[in-house]
PDB file of C-alpha atoms in Angstrom:
ATOM      1  CA  MET A  88      48.544-167.361-134.180  1.00  0.00           C
ATOM      2  CA  GLU A  89      51.182-164.838-135.265  1.00  0.00           C
ATOM      3  CA  LEU A  90      54.562-164.883-133.517  1.00  0.00           C
ATOM      4  CA  GLU A  91      57.743-162.855-133.905  1.00  0.00           C
ATOM      5  CA  SER A  92      61.147-163.304-132.270  1.00  0.00           C
ATOM      6  CA  THR A  93      64.608-161.867-132.754  1.00  0.00           C
ATOM      7  CA  PHE A  94      68.129-163.058-132.081  1.00  0.00           C
ATOM      8  CA  SER A  95      71.680-161.741-132.400  1.00  0.00           C
ATOM      9  CA  VAL A  96      74.977-163.439-133.214  1.00  0.00           C
ATOM     10  CA  VAL A  97      78.423-161.839-133.268  1.00  0.00           C
ATOM     11  CA  ALA A  98      79.541-163.056-136.688  1.00  0.00           C
ATOM     12  CA  PRO A  99      79.506-161.923-140.336  1.00  0.00           C
ATOM     13  CA  ILE A 100      76.084-162.129-141.959  1.00  0.00           C
ATOM     14  CA  ASP A 101      77.220-164.438-144.771  1.00  0.00           C
ATOM     15  CA  GLU A 102      78.630-166.925-142.268  1.00  0.00           C
ATOM     16  CA  VAL A 103      75.451-166.862-140.183  1.00  0.00           C
ATOM     17  CA  TRP A 104      73.325-167.316-143.309  1.00  0.00           C
ATOM     18  CA  ALA A 105      75.381-170.265-144.555  1.00  0.00           C
ATOM     19  CA  THR A 106      75.243-171.947-141.145  1.00  0.00           C
ATOM     20  CA  ILE A 107      71.481-171.557-140.749  1.00  0.00           C
ATOM     21  CA  MET A 108      70.828-172.791-144.296  1.00  0.00           C
ATOM     22  CA  ASP A 109      72.695-176.002-143.420  1.00  0.00           C
ATOM     23  CA  PHE A 110      69.573-177.428-141.761  1.00  0.00           C
ATOM     24  CA  GLU A 111      71.030-180.812-140.909  1.00  0.00           C
ATOM     25  CA  ARG A 112      73.785-179.095-138.952  1.00  0.00           C
ATOM     26  CA  VAL A 113      71.861-176.233-137.377  1.00  0.00           C
ATOM     27  CA  ALA A 114      68.913-178.359-136.201  1.00  0.00           C
ATOM     28  CA  GLY A 115      70.900-179.239-133.082  1.00  0.00           C
ATOM     29  CA  CYS A 116      70.748-175.586-132.023  1.00  0.00           C
ATOM     30  CA  VAL A 117      66.959-175.773-131.625  1.00  0.00           C
ATOM     31  CA  PRO A 118      65.825-177.469-128.381  1.00  0.00           C
ATOM     32  CA  GLY A 119      64.045-180.727-129.150  1.00  0.00           C
ATOM     33  CA  ALA A 120      64.429-180.523-132.949  1.00  0.00           C
ATOM     34  CA  GLN A 121      66.134-182.932-135.319  1.00  0.00           C
ATOM     35  CA  ILE A 122      66.335-183.635-139.043  1.00  0.00           C
ATOM     36  CA  LEU A 123      65.165-187.208-139.601  1.00  0.00           C
ATOM     37  CA  ASN A 124      65.688-187.360-143.351  1.00  0.00           C
ATOM     38  CA  LYS A 125      66.730-185.060-146.186  1.00  0.00           C
ATOM     39  CA  LEU A 126      64.233-185.512-149.000  1.00  0.00           C
ATOM     40  CA  SER A 127      65.695-182.848-151.314  1.00  0.00           C
ATOM     41  CA  GLU A 128      67.599-179.583-151.115  1.00  0.00           C
ATOM     42  CA  ASP A 129      64.426-177.854-149.970  1.00  0.00           C
ATOM     43  CA  ALA A 130      62.460-180.597-148.198  1.00  0.00           C
ATOM     44  CA  TYR A 131      63.198-182.328-144.917  1.00  0.00           C
ATOM     45  CA  GLN A 132      61.495-184.818-142.656  1.00  0.00           C
ATOM     46  CA  VAL A 133      61.743-183.379-139.160  1.00  0.00           C
ATOM     47  CA  GLY A 134      61.059-184.428-135.592  1.00  0.00           C
ATOM     48  CA  MET A 135      60.340-182.454-132.430  1.00  0.00           C
ATOM     49  CA  LYS A 136      60.249-183.596-128.817  1.00  0.00           C
ATOM     50  CA  VAL A 137      58.188-181.500-126.406  1.00  0.00           C
ATOM     51  CA  LYS A 138      57.708-181.944-122.664  1.00  0.00           C
ATOM     52  CA  LEU A 139      54.770-180.549-120.713  1.00  0.00           C
ATOM     53  CA  GLY A 140      55.729-181.381-117.156  1.00  0.00           C
ATOM     54  CA  PRO A 141      55.683-185.183-116.848  1.00  0.00           C
ATOM     55  CA  VAL A 142      54.094-185.603-120.297  1.00  0.00           C
ATOM     56  CA  SER A 143      56.394-186.110-123.291  1.00  0.00           C
ATOM     57  CA  MET A 144      55.225-185.755-126.871  1.00  0.00           C
ATOM     58  CA  GLN A 145      56.919-186.452-130.172  1.00  0.00           C
ATOM     59  CA  TYR A 146      55.994-184.721-133.404  1.00  0.00           C
ATOM     60  CA  LYS A 147      56.979-185.793-136.910  1.00  0.00           C
ATOM     61  CA  GLY A 148      56.406-183.821-140.058  1.00  0.00           C
ATOM     62  CA  LEU A 149      57.802-182.022-143.071  1.00  0.00           C
ATOM     63  CA  LEU A 150      59.723-178.767-143.460  1.00  0.00           C
ATOM     64  CA  ASN A 151      59.805-177.139-146.905  1.00  0.00           C
ATOM     65  CA  VAL A 152      61.945-174.177-147.903  1.00  0.00           C
ATOM     66  CA  LEU A 153      59.750-172.062-150.156  1.00  0.00           C
ATOM     67  CA  GLU A 154      62.223-169.276-150.832  1.00  0.00           C
ATOM     68  CA  ARG A 155      65.953-168.610-150.413  1.00  0.00           C
ATOM     69  CA  ASP A 156      66.952-165.032-151.197  1.00  0.00           C
ATOM     70  CA  VAL A 157      70.720-165.138-150.753  1.00  0.00           C
ATOM     71  CA  ALA A 158      71.279-161.505-151.758  1.00  0.00           C
ATOM     72  CA  ASN A 159      68.855-160.188-149.128  1.00  0.00           C
ATOM     73  CA  HIS A 160      69.492-162.983-146.611  1.00  0.00           C
ATOM     74  CA  ARG A 161      65.824-163.886-146.463  1.00  0.00           C
ATOM     75  CA  ALA A 162      64.132-167.290-146.411  1.00  0.00           C
ATOM     76  CA  VAL A 163      60.539-168.489-146.241  1.00  0.00           C
ATOM     77  CA  PHE A 164      59.516-171.839-144.764  1.00  0.00           C
ATOM     78  CA  GLU A 165      56.442-173.990-144.527  1.00  0.00           C
ATOM     79  CA  GLY A 166      55.971-176.836-142.101  1.00  0.00           C
ATOM     80  CA  LYS A 167      53.434-179.243-140.702  1.00  0.00           C
ATOM     81  CA  ALA A 168      53.695-181.961-138.083  1.00  0.00           C
ATOM     82  CA  GLN A 169      51.539-184.544-136.352  1.00  0.00           C
ATOM     83  CA  GLU A 170      51.881-185.826-132.799  1.00  0.00           C
ATOM     84  CA  ALA A 171      53.109-189.436-132.968  1.00  0.00           C
ATOM     85  CA  ARG A 172      50.761-190.608-130.205  1.00  0.00           C
ATOM     86  CA  GLY A 173      47.866-188.237-130.003  1.00  0.00           C
ATOM     87  CA  GLN A 174      45.746-185.792-131.934  1.00  0.00           C
ATOM     88  CA  GLY A 175      48.025-182.765-131.676  1.00  0.00           C
ATOM     89  CA  THR A 176      49.032-180.977-134.864  1.00  0.00           C
ATOM     90  CA  ALA A 177      51.189-178.001-135.798  1.00  0.00           C
ATOM     91  CA  GLN A 178      51.367-176.258-139.149  1.00  0.00           C
ATOM     92  CA  GLY A 179      52.231-172.863-140.499  1.00  0.00           C
ATOM     93  CA  THR A 180      54.602-170.654-142.442  1.00  0.00           C
ATOM     94  CA  GLY A 181      57.510-168.557-141.293  1.00  0.00           C
ATOM     95  CA  SER A 182      60.187-166.224-142.591  1.00  0.00           C
ATOM     96  CA  LEU A 183      63.740-165.424-141.565  1.00  0.00           C
ATOM     97  CA  VAL A 184      65.489-162.123-142.313  1.00  0.00           C
ATOM     98  CA  LEU A 185      69.094-161.344-141.387  1.00  0.00           C
ATOM     99  CA  VAL A 186      70.657-157.871-141.247  1.00  0.00           C
ATOM    100  CA  GLN A 187      74.202-156.787-140.465  1.00  0.00           C
ATOM    101  CA  ASP A 188      74.712-154.329-137.593  1.00  0.00           C
ATOM    102  CA  GLY A 189      78.428-153.700-137.181  1.00  0.00           C
ATOM    103  CA  ASP A 190      80.038-156.931-136.003  1.00  0.00           C
ATOM    104  CA  THR A 191      76.637-158.385-135.114  1.00  0.00           C
ATOM    105  CA  THR A 192      74.135-160.203-137.301  1.00  0.00           C
ATOM    106  CA  ARG A 193      70.550-159.723-136.189  1.00  0.00           C
ATOM    107  CA  GLY A 194      67.816-162.118-137.221  1.00  0.00           C
ATOM    108  CA  THR A 195      64.056-161.722-137.163  1.00  0.00           C
ATOM    109  CA  VAL A 196      61.786-164.744-137.352  1.00  0.00           C
ATOM    110  CA  THR A 197      58.069-164.270-137.964  1.00  0.00           C
ATOM    111  CA  GLY A 198      55.502-167.004-138.229  1.00  0.00           C
ATOM    112  CA  ASP A 199      51.821-167.713-138.552  1.00  0.00           C
ATOM    113  CA  ILE A 200      51.091-171.067-136.934  1.00  0.00           C
ATOM    114  CA  ALA A 201      48.059-173.160-136.051  1.00  0.00           C
ATOM    115  CA  LEU A 202      48.237-175.587-133.121  1.00  0.00           C
ATOM    116  CA  SER A 203      45.903-178.218-131.735  1.00  0.00           C
ATOM    117  CA  GLY A 204      46.140-180.614-128.817  1.00  0.00           C
ATOM    118  CA  LYS A 205      47.890-180.238-125.461  1.00  0.00           C
ATOM    119  CA  VAL A 206      50.396-177.627-126.666  1.00  0.00           C
ATOM    120  CA  ALA A 207      47.629-175.338-127.924  1.00  0.00           C
ATOM    121  CA  ALA A 208      46.061-175.380-124.435  1.00  0.00           C
ATOM    122  CA  MET A 209      49.064-173.442-123.102  1.00  0.00           C
ATOM    123  CA  GLY A 210      47.684-170.246-124.597  1.00  0.00           C
ATOM    124  CA  ARG A 211      49.208-167.571-126.794  1.00  0.00           C
ATOM    125  CA  GLY A 212      50.998-165.716-123.990  1.00  0.00           C
ATOM    126  CA  VAL A 213      52.852-168.780-122.743  1.00  0.00           C
ATOM    127  CA  ILE A 214      53.632-169.989-126.276  1.00  0.00           C
ATOM    128  CA  GLY A 215      55.041-166.562-127.143  1.00  0.00           C
ATOM    129  CA  SER A 216      57.260-166.601-124.064  1.00  0.00           C
ATOM    130  CA  VAL A 217      58.466-170.128-124.835  1.00  0.00           C
ATOM    131  CA  THR A 218      59.259-169.056-128.408  1.00  0.00           C
ATOM    132  CA  ASP A 219      61.309-166.061-127.254  1.00  0.00           C
ATOM    133  CA  GLN A 220      63.326-168.145-124.816  1.00  0.00           C
ATOM    134  CA  MET A 221      63.816-170.871-127.420  1.00  0.00           C
ATOM    135  CA  MET A 222      65.186-168.232-129.781  1.00  0.00           C
ATOM    136  CA  ALA A 223      67.579-166.977-127.115  1.00  0.00           C
ATOM    137  CA  LEU A 224      68.888-170.502-126.585  1.00  0.00           C
ATOM    138  CA  PHE A 225      69.084-171.027-130.357  1.00  0.00           C
ATOM    139  CA  ALA A 226      71.234-167.887-130.684  1.00  0.00           C
ATOM    140  CA  GLU A 227      73.496-169.060-127.875  1.00  0.00           C
ATOM    141  CA  ASN A 228      73.970-172.471-129.496  1.00  0.00           C
ATOM    142  CA  LEU A 229      74.433-170.924-132.949  1.00  0.00           C
ATOM    143  CA  GLN A 230      77.104-168.587-131.595  1.00  0.00           C
ATOM    144  CA  ALA A 231      78.969-171.547-130.087  1.00  0.00           C
ATOM    145  CA  MET A 232      78.641-173.535-133.338  1.00  0.00           C
ATOM    146  CA  ILE A 233      80.078-170.713-135.445  1.00  0.00           C
ATOM    147  CA  ALA A 234      82.923-170.165-132.992  1.00  0.00           C
ATOM    148  CA  ALA A 235      83.803-173.874-132.832  1.00  0.00           C
ATOM    149  CA  PRO A 236      86.354-175.360-135.248  1.00  0.00           C
ATOM    150  CA  VAL A 237      84.946-177.253-138.227  1.00  0.00           C
ATOM    151  CA  GLY A 238      84.304-180.874-137.276  1.00  0.00           C
ATOM    152  CA  GLY A 239      83.824-180.059-133.611  1.00  0.00           C
ATOM    153  CA  ALA A 240      87.473-180.609-132.687  1.00  0.00           C
ATOM    154  CA  PRO A 241      88.583-179.092-129.376  1.00  0.00           C
ATOM    155  CA  ALA A 242      90.014-175.611-129.652  1.00  0.00           C
ATOM    156  CA  ALA A 243      93.766-175.217-129.426  1.00  0.00           C
ATOM    157  CA  GLY A 244      94.947-175.382-125.859  1.00  0.00           C
ATOM    158  CA  ALA A 245      91.757-177.021-124.625  1.00  0.00           C
ATOM    159  CA  SER A 246      92.405-179.611-121.954  1.00  0.00           C
ATOM    160  CA  THR A 247      90.984-183.108-122.091  1.00  0.00           C
ATOM    161  CA  PRO A 248      89.455-184.344-118.801  1.00  0.00           C
ATOM    162  CA  ALA A 249      91.406-187.155-117.218  1.00  0.00           C
ATOM    163  CA  THR A 250      89.879-190.627-117.333  1.00  0.00           C
ATOM    164  CA  GLU A 251      89.125-192.065-113.921  1.00  0.00           C
ATOM    165  CA  GLU A 252      90.628-195.502-113.329  1.00  0.00           C
ATOM    166  CA  ARG A 253      88.021-198.137-112.520  1.00  0.00           C
ATOM    167  CA  PRO A 254      88.425-201.676-111.194  1.00  0.00           C
ATOM    168  CA  ALA A 255      88.096-204.476-113.731  1.00  0.00           C
ATOM    169  CA  ALA A 256      84.537-205.700-114.212  1.00  0.00           C
ATOM    170  CA  ALA A 257      83.616-209.144-112.965  1.00  0.00           C
ATOM    171  CA  GLY A 258      84.572-211.735-115.565  1.00  0.00           C
ATOM    172  CA  ALA A 259      86.970-209.470-117.379  1.00  0.00           C
ATOM    173  CA  ALA A 260      90.307-210.896-118.408  1.00  0.00           C
ATOM    174  CA  PRO A 261      93.166-210.090-116.006  1.00  0.00           C
ATOM    175  CA  GLY A 262      94.882-206.934-117.122  1.00  0.00           C
ATOM    176  CA  GLY A 263      92.128-206.242-119.666  1.00  0.00           C
ATOM    177  CA  PRO A 264      90.487-202.862-119.870  1.00  0.00           C
ATOM    178  CA  ALA A 265      87.430-202.318-117.733  1.00  0.00           C
ATOM    179  CA  ARG A 266      84.236-201.645-119.613  1.00  0.00           C
ATOM    180  CA  PRO A 267      83.129-198.092-118.889  1.00  0.00           C
ATOM    181  CA  LYS A 268      79.548-197.660-117.823  1.00  0.00           C
ATOM    182  CA  ALA A 269      77.582-196.013-120.603  1.00  0.00           C
ATOM    183  CA  ALA A 270      76.327-192.581-119.656  1.00  0.00           C
ATOM    184  CA  PRO A 271      72.605-191.999-120.182  1.00  0.00           C
ATOM    185  CA  ALA A 272      71.794-190.028-123.313  1.00  0.00           C
ATOM    186  CA  PRO A 273      70.914-186.407-122.524  1.00  0.00           C
ATOM    187  CA  ASP A 274      67.266-185.441-122.819  1.00  0.00           C
ATOM    188  CA  THR A 275      67.156-182.799-125.537  1.00  0.00           C
ATOM    189  CA  SER A 276      63.367-182.379-125.481  1.00  0.00           C
ATOM    190  CA  LEU A 277      61.897-178.911-125.478  1.00  0.00           C
ATOM    191  CA  ASP A 278      60.677-178.480-121.890  1.00  0.00           C
ATOM    192  CA  ALA A 279      57.882-175.997-122.463  1.00  0.00           C
ATOM    193  CA  PHE A 280      56.991-175.709-118.770  1.00  0.00           C
ATOM    194  CA  ALA A 281      60.573-174.887-117.832  1.00  0.00           C
ATOM    195  CA  PHE A 282      60.754-172.167-120.500  1.00  0.00           C
ATOM    196  CA  ALA A 283      57.436-170.681-119.439  1.00  0.00           C
ATOM    197  CA  LYS A 284      58.213-170.780-115.726  1.00  0.00           C
ATOM    198  CA  GLY A 285      59.823-167.328-115.666  1.00  0.00           C
ATOM    199  CA  MET A 286      56.890-165.674-117.371  1.00  0.00           C
ATOM    200  CA  ILE A 287      54.348-167.386-115.131  1.00  0.00           C
ATOM    201  CA  THR A 288      56.334-166.373-112.036  1.00  0.00           C
ATOM    202  CA  ASP A 289      56.330-162.741-113.193  1.00  0.00           C
ATOM    203  CA  GLN A 290      52.601-162.861-113.786  1.00  0.00           C
ATOM    204  CA  LEU A 291      51.919-164.300-110.342  1.00  0.00           C
ATOM    205  CA  SER A 292      54.012-161.634-108.619  1.00  0.00           C
ATOM    206  CA  SER A 293      50.907-159.444-108.826  1.00  0.00           C
ATOM    207  CA  PRO A 294      48.687-160.097-105.718  1.00  0.00           C
ATOM    208  CA  PRO A 295      45.375-160.021-107.652  1.00  0.00           C
ATOM    209  CA  LYS A 296      46.646-162.618-110.139  1.00  0.00           C
ATOM    210  CA  LEU A 297      48.012-164.785-107.347  1.00  0.00           C
ATOM    211  CA  LEU A 298      44.691-164.634-105.500  1.00  0.00           C
ATOM    212  CA  GLY A 299      42.895-165.512-108.724  1.00  0.00           C
ATOM    213  CA  LEU A 300      45.119-168.573-109.207  1.00  0.00           C
ATOM    214  CA  LEU A 301      44.570-169.702-105.609  1.00  0.00           C
ATOM    215  CA  ALA A 302      40.829-169.327-106.045  1.00  0.00           C
ATOM    216  CA  ALA A 303      40.956-171.393-109.247  1.00  0.00           C
ATOM    217  CA  VAL A 304      43.030-174.118-107.567  1.00  0.00           C
ATOM    218  CA  ALA A 305      40.640-174.205-104.608  1.00  0.00           C
ATOM    219  CA  PHE A 306      37.650-174.517-106.935  1.00  0.00           C
ATOM    220  CA  ILE A 307      39.266-177.372-108.883  1.00  0.00           C
ATOM    221  CA  ALA A 308      40.173-179.162-105.631  1.00  0.00           C
ATOM    222  CA  TYR A 309      36.593-178.730-104.428  1.00  0.00           C
ATOM    223  CA  ARG A 310      35.213-180.221-107.654  1.00  0.00           C
ATOM    224  CA  ILE A 311      37.621-183.157-107.494  1.00  0.00           C
ATOM    225  CA  GLY A 312      36.658-183.766-103.858  1.00  0.00           C
ATOM    226  CA  ARG A 313      32.946-183.775-104.676  1.00  0.00           C
ATOM    227  CA  HIS A 314      33.510-186.105-107.598  1.00  0.00           C
ATOM    228  CA  GLY A 315      35.477-188.485-105.381  1.00  0.00           C
ATOM    229  CA  SER A 316      32.837-188.472-102.628  1.00  0.00           C
ATOM    230  CA  ARG A 317      30.108-189.263-105.155  1.00  0.00           C
ATOM    231  CA  LYS A 318      32.059-192.247-106.481  1.00  0.00           C
ATOM    232  CA  SER A 319      32.753-193.578-102.975  1.00  0.00           C
ATOM    233  CA  GLY A 320      29.078-193.186-102.018  1.00  0.00           C
ATOM    234  CA  ARG A 321      27.888-195.378-104.866  1.00  0.00           C
TER     235      ARG A 321
END
């Protein structure tokens, strides 16, 4: 399956290139992705969390940098991953090319990937839409990362939210600080259904497609009903 996506960042091309090539740092810009271990300058153990509605999947694999052309701001990658609990796999190669356009750096990512398992069942159209929207979110996060001060310190003049006073917890020493309740960790998984929702909605805005979907749903419900009646009649 061949895919291509583009993104734009308002920043000098050399700065964008250096940021993207810092994989351990930039991984946080990709929904669901993380660097688990740096094996060498050009090899990384990676993880990816993907949600398909109520189903969550975790992939683990390797990312290898095959080529870094600093002068032309071009890189070639190769990756493969296996679903931690399941038979799903993902593997392929991809390339990144950056070009300067005034104050904007434009990037083009092309890839040839092979998928198996639940994700592959989404189909090329949905996967392409998810990829485009992932790239848009990546560009947004990359823009914020480049604009932020090094180390993630608040920008000058930024206000710090006030801390709400809480009553002392039961058993706490008089006058001692109350233990704040730990906030749940945010779910950073790639929600493929949420990304694809817009495209599916657009497709179903056409009456023939909507009628086709309703007919398919009715047929599936009919089959499930027949299957259930057979089991109850045994």
